[in-house]
mmCIF file of C-alpha atoms in Angstrom:
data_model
loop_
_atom_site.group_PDB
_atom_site.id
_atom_site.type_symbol
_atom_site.label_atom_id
_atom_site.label_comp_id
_atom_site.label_asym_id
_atom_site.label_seq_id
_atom_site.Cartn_x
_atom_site.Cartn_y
_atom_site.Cartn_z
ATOM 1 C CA UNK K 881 115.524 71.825 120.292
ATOM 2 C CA UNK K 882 115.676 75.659 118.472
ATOM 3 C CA UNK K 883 116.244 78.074 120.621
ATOM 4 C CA UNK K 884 114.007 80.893 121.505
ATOM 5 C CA UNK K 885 116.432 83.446 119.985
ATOM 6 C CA UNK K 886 117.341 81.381 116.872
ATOM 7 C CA UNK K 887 113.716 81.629 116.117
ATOM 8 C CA UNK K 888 113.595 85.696 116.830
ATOM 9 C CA UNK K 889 116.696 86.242 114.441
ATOM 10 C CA UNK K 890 114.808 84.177 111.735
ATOM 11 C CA UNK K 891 111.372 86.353 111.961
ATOM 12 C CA UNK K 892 112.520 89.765 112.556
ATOM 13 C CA UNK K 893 115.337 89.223 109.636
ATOM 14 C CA UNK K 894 112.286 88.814 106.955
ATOM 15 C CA UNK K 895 115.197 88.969 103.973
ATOM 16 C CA UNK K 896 116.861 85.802 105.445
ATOM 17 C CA UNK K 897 113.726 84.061 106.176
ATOM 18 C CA UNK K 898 113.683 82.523 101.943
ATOM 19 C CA UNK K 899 117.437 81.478 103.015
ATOM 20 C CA UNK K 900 116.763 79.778 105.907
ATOM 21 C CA UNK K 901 113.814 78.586 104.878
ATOM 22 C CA UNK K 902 112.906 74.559 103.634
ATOM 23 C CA UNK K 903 110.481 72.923 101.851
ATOM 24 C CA UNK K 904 110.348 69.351 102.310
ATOM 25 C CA UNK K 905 108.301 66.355 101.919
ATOM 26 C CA UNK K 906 106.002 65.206 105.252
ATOM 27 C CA UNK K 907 108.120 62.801 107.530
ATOM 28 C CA UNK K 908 106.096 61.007 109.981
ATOM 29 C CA UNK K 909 107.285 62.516 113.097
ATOM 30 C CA UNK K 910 106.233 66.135 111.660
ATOM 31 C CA UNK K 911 102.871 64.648 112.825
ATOM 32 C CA UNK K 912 102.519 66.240 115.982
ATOM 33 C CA UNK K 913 103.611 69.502 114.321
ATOM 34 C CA UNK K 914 101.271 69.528 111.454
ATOM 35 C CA UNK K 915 98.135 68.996 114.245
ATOM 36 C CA UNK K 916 99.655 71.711 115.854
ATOM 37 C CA UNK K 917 99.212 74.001 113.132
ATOM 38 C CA UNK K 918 96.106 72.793 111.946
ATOM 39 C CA UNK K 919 94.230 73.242 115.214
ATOM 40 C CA UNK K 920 95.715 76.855 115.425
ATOM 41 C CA UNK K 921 95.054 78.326 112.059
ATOM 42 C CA UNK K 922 91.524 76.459 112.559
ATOM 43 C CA UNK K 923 91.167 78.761 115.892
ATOM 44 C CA UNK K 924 92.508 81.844 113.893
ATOM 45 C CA UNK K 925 90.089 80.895 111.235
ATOM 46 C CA UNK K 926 87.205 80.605 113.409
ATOM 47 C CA UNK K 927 88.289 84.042 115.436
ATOM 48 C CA UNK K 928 88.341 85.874 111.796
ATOM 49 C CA UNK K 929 85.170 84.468 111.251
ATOM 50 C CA UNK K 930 82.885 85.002 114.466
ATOM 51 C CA UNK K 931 84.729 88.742 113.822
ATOM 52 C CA UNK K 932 83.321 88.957 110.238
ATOM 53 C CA UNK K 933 80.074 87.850 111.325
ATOM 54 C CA UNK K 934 79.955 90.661 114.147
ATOM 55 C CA UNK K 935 81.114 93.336 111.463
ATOM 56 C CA UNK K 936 78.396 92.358 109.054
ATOM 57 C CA UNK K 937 76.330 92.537 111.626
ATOM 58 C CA UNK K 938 77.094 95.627 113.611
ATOM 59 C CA UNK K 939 74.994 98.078 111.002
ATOM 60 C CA UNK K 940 71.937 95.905 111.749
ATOM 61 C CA UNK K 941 71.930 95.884 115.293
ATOM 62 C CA UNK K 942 72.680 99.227 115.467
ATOM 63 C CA UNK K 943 69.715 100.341 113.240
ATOM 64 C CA UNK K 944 67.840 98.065 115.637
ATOM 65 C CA UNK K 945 69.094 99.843 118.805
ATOM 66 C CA UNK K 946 67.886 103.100 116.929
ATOM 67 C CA UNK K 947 64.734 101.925 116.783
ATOM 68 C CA UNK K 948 64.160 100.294 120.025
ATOM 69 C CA UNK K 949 65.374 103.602 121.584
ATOM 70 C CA UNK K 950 62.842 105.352 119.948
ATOM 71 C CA UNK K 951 60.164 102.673 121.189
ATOM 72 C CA UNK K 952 61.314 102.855 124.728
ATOM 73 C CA UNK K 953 60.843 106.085 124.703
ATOM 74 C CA UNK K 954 57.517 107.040 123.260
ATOM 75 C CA UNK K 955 55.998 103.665 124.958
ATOM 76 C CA UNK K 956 58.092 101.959 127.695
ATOM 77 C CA UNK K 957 61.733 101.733 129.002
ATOM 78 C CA UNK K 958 61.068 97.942 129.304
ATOM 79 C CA UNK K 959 61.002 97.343 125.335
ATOM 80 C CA UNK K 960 64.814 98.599 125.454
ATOM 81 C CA UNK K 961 65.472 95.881 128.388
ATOM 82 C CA UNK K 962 63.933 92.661 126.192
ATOM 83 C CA UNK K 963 65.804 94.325 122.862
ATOM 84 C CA UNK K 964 68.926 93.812 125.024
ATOM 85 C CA UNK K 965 68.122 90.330 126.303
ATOM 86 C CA UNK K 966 67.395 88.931 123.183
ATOM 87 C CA UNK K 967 70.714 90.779 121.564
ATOM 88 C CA UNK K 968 72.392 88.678 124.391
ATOM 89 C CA UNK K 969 71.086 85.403 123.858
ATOM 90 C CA UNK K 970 71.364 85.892 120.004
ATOM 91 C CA UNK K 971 74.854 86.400 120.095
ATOM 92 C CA UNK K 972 75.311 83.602 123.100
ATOM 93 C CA UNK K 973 73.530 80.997 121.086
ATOM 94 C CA UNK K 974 75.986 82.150 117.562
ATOM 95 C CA UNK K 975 79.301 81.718 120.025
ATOM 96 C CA UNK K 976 78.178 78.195 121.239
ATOM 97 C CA UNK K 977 76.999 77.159 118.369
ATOM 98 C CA UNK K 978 80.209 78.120 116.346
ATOM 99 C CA UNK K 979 82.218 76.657 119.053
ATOM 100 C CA UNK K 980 80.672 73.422 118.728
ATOM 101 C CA UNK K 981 80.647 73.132 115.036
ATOM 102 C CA UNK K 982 84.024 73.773 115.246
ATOM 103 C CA UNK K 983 84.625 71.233 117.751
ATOM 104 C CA UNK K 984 83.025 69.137 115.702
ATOM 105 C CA UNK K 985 85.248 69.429 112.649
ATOM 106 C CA UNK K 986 88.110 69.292 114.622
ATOM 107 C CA UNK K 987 86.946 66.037 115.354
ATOM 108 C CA UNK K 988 85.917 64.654 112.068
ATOM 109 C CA UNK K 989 89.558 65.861 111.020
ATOM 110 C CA UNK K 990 91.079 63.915 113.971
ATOM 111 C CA UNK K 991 89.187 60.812 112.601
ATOM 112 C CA UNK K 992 90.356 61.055 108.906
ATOM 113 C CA UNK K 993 93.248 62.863 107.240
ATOM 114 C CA UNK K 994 95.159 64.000 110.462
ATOM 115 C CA UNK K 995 94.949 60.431 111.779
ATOM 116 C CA UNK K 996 97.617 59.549 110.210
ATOM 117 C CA UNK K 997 98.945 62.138 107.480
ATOM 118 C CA UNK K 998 101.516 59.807 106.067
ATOM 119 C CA UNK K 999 98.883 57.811 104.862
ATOM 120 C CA UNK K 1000 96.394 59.571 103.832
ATOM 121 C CA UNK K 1001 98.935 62.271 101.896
ATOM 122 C CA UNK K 1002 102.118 60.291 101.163
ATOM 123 C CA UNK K 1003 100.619 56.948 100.085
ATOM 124 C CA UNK K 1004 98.714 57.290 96.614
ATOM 125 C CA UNK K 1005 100.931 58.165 93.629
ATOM 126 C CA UNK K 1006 100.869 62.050 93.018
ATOM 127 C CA UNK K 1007 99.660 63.022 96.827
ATOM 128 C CA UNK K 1008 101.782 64.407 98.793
ATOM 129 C CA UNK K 1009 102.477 66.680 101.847
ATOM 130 C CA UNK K 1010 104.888 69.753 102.030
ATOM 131 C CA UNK K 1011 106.004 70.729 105.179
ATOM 132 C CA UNK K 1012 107.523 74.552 105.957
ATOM 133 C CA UNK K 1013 110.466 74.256 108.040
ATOM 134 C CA UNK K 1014 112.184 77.684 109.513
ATOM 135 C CA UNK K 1015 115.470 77.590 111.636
ATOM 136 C CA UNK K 1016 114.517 73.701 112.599
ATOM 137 C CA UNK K 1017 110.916 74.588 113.429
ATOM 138 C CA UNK K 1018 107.520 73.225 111.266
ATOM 139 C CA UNK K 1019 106.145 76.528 110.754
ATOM 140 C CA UNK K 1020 103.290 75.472 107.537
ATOM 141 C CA UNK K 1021 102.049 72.904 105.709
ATOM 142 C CA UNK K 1022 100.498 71.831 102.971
ATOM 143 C CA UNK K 1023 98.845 68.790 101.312
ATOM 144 C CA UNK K 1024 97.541 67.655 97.321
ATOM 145 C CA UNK K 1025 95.203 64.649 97.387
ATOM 146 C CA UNK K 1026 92.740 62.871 94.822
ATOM 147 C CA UNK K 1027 89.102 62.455 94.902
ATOM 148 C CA UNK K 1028 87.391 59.370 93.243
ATOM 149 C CA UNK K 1029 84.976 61.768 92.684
ATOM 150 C CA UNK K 1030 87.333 63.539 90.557
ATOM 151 C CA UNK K 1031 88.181 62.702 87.174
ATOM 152 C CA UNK K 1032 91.837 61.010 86.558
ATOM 153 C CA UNK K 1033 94.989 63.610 86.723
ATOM 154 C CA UNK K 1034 92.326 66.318 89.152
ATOM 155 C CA UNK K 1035 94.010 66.916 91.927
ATOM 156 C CA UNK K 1036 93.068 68.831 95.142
ATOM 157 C CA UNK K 1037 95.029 71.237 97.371
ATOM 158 C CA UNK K 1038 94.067 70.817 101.140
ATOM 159 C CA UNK K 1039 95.435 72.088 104.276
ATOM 160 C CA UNK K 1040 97.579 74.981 103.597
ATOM 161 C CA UNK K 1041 98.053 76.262 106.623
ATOM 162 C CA UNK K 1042 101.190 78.995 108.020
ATOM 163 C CA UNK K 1043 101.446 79.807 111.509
ATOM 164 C CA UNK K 1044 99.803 82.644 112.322
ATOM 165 C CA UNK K 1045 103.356 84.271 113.758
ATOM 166 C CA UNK K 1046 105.109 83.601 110.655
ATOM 167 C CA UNK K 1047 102.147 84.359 108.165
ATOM 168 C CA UNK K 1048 103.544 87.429 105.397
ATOM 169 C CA UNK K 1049 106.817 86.114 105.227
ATOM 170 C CA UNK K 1050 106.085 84.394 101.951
ATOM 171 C CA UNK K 1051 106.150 80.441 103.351
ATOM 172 C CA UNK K 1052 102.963 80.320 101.909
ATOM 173 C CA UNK K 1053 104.084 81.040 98.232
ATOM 174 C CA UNK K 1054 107.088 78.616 98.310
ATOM 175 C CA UNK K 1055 104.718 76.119 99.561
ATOM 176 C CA UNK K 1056 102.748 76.642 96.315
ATOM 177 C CA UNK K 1057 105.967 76.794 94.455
ATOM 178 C CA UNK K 1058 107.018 73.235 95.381
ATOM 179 C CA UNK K 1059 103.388 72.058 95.056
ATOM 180 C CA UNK K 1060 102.976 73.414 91.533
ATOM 181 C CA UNK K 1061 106.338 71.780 90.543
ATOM 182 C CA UNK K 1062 105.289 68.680 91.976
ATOM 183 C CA UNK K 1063 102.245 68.640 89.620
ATOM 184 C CA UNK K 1064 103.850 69.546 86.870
ATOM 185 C CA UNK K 1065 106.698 66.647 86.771
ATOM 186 C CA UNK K 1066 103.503 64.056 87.478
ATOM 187 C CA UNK K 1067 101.941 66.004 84.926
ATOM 188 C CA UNK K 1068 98.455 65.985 86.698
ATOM 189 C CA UNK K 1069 95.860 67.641 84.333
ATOM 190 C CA UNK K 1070 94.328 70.403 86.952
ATOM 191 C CA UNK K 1071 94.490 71.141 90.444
ATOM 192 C CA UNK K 1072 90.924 72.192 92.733
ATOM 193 C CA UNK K 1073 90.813 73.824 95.948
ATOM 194 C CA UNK K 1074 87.892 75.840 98.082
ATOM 195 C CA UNK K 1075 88.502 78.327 100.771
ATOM 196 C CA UNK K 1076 86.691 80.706 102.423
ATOM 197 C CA UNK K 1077 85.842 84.408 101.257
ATOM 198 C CA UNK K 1078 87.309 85.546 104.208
ATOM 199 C CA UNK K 1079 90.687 84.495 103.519
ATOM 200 C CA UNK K 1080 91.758 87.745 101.926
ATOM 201 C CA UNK K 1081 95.186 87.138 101.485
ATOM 202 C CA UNK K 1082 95.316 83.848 100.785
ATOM 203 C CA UNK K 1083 92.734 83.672 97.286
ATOM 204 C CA UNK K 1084 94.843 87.243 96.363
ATOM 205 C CA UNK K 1085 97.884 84.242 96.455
ATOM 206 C CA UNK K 1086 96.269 82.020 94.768
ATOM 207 C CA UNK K 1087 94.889 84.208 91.901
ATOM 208 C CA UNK K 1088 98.365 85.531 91.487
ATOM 209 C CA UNK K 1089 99.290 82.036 90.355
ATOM 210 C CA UNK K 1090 97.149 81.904 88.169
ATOM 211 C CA UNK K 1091 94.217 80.021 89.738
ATOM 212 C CA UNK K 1092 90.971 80.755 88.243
ATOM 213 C CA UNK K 1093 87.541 80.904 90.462
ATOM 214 C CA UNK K 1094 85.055 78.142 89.324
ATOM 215 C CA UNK K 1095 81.806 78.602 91.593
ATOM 216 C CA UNK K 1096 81.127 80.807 94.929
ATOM 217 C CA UNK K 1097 78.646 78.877 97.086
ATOM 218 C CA UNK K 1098 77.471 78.914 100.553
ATOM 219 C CA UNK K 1099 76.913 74.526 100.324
ATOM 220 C CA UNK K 1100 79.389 73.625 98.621
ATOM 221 C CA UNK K 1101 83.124 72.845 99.411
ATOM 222 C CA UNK K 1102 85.637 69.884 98.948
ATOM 223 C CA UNK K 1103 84.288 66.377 98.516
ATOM 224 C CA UNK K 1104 86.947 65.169 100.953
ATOM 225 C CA UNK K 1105 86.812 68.206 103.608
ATOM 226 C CA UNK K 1106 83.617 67.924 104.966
ATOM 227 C CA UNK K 1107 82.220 71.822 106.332
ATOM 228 C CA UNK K 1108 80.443 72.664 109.451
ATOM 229 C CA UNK K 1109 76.849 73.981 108.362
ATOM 230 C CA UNK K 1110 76.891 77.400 110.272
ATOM 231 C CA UNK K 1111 80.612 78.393 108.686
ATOM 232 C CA UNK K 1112 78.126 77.625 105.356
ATOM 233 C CA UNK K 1113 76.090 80.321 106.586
ATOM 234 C CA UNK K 1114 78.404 83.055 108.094
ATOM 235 C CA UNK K 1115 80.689 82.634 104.758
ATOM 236 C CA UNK K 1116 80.399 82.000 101.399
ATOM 237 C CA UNK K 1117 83.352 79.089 99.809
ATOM 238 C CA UNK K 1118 85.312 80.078 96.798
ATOM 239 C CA UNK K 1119 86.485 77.169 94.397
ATOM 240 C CA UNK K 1120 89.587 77.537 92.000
ATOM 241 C CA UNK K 1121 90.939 75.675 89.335
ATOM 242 C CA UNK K 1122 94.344 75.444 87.715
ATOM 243 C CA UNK K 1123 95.383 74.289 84.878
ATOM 244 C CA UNK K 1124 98.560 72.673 85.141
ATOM 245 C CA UNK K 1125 98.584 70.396 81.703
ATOM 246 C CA UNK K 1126 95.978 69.634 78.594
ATOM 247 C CA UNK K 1127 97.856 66.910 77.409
#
């Protein structure tokens, strides 16, 4: 087990973090890890969301209020009380409902690919999963699968995830290093992914390699990640394509 303080010296020594740090291929008992991580940067996902909805949000509600005010006061103080309840149970029914979408995905992810991520990412030539590993501790991950739905030599990048404590350290872009190696020397044709518009950072990462945006939908996302309907509607998906070969 790494200690507590091998860990510290690691993160708050950011110029020895690319020494210390591995990329490796998935090994089955990184299983536990890679849930791990996946159900955490799915709650930091869904936090950054519910907060983006509330920002987009805020100018409305406070024209709204404005308004109401005004109401209250020329008519009755009582139109100011039902603005306020029905704020309440607008926002109430938007946190319960994201919770259980969420819920929900976790579950369908449970059911497929994180069942067993040896074989649904290490099993089919040219998939693969890429594991982060800092001072003996799984700190990111990600995976390159193919749809049928795809044509031959399309390739998809799924569940790059970096713990949210270790995010800005650049794990993410040797993770996309090794990947991008990996399709090159099985000289895959193009490689698809979709994320989120409010993943900032990470599409600034990917355009920096060189990955070029496709379509930006509100419906549409991976044919093998299946997406919760109300994320749909608090945030747009972004799709990217790289070309790795033409040949």
């Amino acid at each position: 087990m790494v200690s507590s303080d091998a860990i510290q010296h690691c993160t708050t020594h950011y110029p020895e973090v690319k020494d210390r740090l591995t990329i490796r291929s998935f090994q089955r008992s990184d299983q536990k890890d890679c849930v791990e991580i996946f159900l955490d940067g799915f709650q930091d996902y869904t936090k950054n969301l519910a907060i983006t909805f509330l920002s987009k949000s805020s100018w409305h509600v406070v024209m709204a209020t404005i308004f109401t005010l005004l109401a209250a006061v020329l008519w009755s103080t009582w139109i100011f009380v039902v603005f306020v309840v029905i704020i309440l149970i607008l926002l109430t029914f938007f946190f319960i409902s994201l919770h259980v979408a969420s819920n929900k995905y976790i579950q369908y992810a449970m059911r497929t690919d994180f069942r067993d991520i040896e074989k649904s990412y290490m099993s089919d030539e040219g998939c693969h999963m890429w594991v982060a590993e800092l001072c003996g501790k799984v700190v990111g991950m990600v995976g390159l699968r193919r749809d049928e739905n795809h044509e031959p030599g399309v390739f998809e990048l799924q569940r790059m995830y970096v713990v949210p404590a270790y995010q800005r350290m650049g794990i993410g872009k040797q993770m996309l290093n090794e990947l991008i190696t990996h399709a090159k020397k099985h000289r895959m044709k193009m490689i698809v992914l979709s994320t989120s518009n409010t993943q900032v950072a990470v599409i600034q990462l990917y355009m920096k390699y060189g990955f070029k945006v496709t379509t930006r939908s509100a419906n549409e996302s991976g044919k093998l990640i299946q997406r919760p309907a109300i994320l749909s509607i608090i945030t747009d998906v972004t799709k990217f394509w790289l070309i790795i070969s033409s040949s």
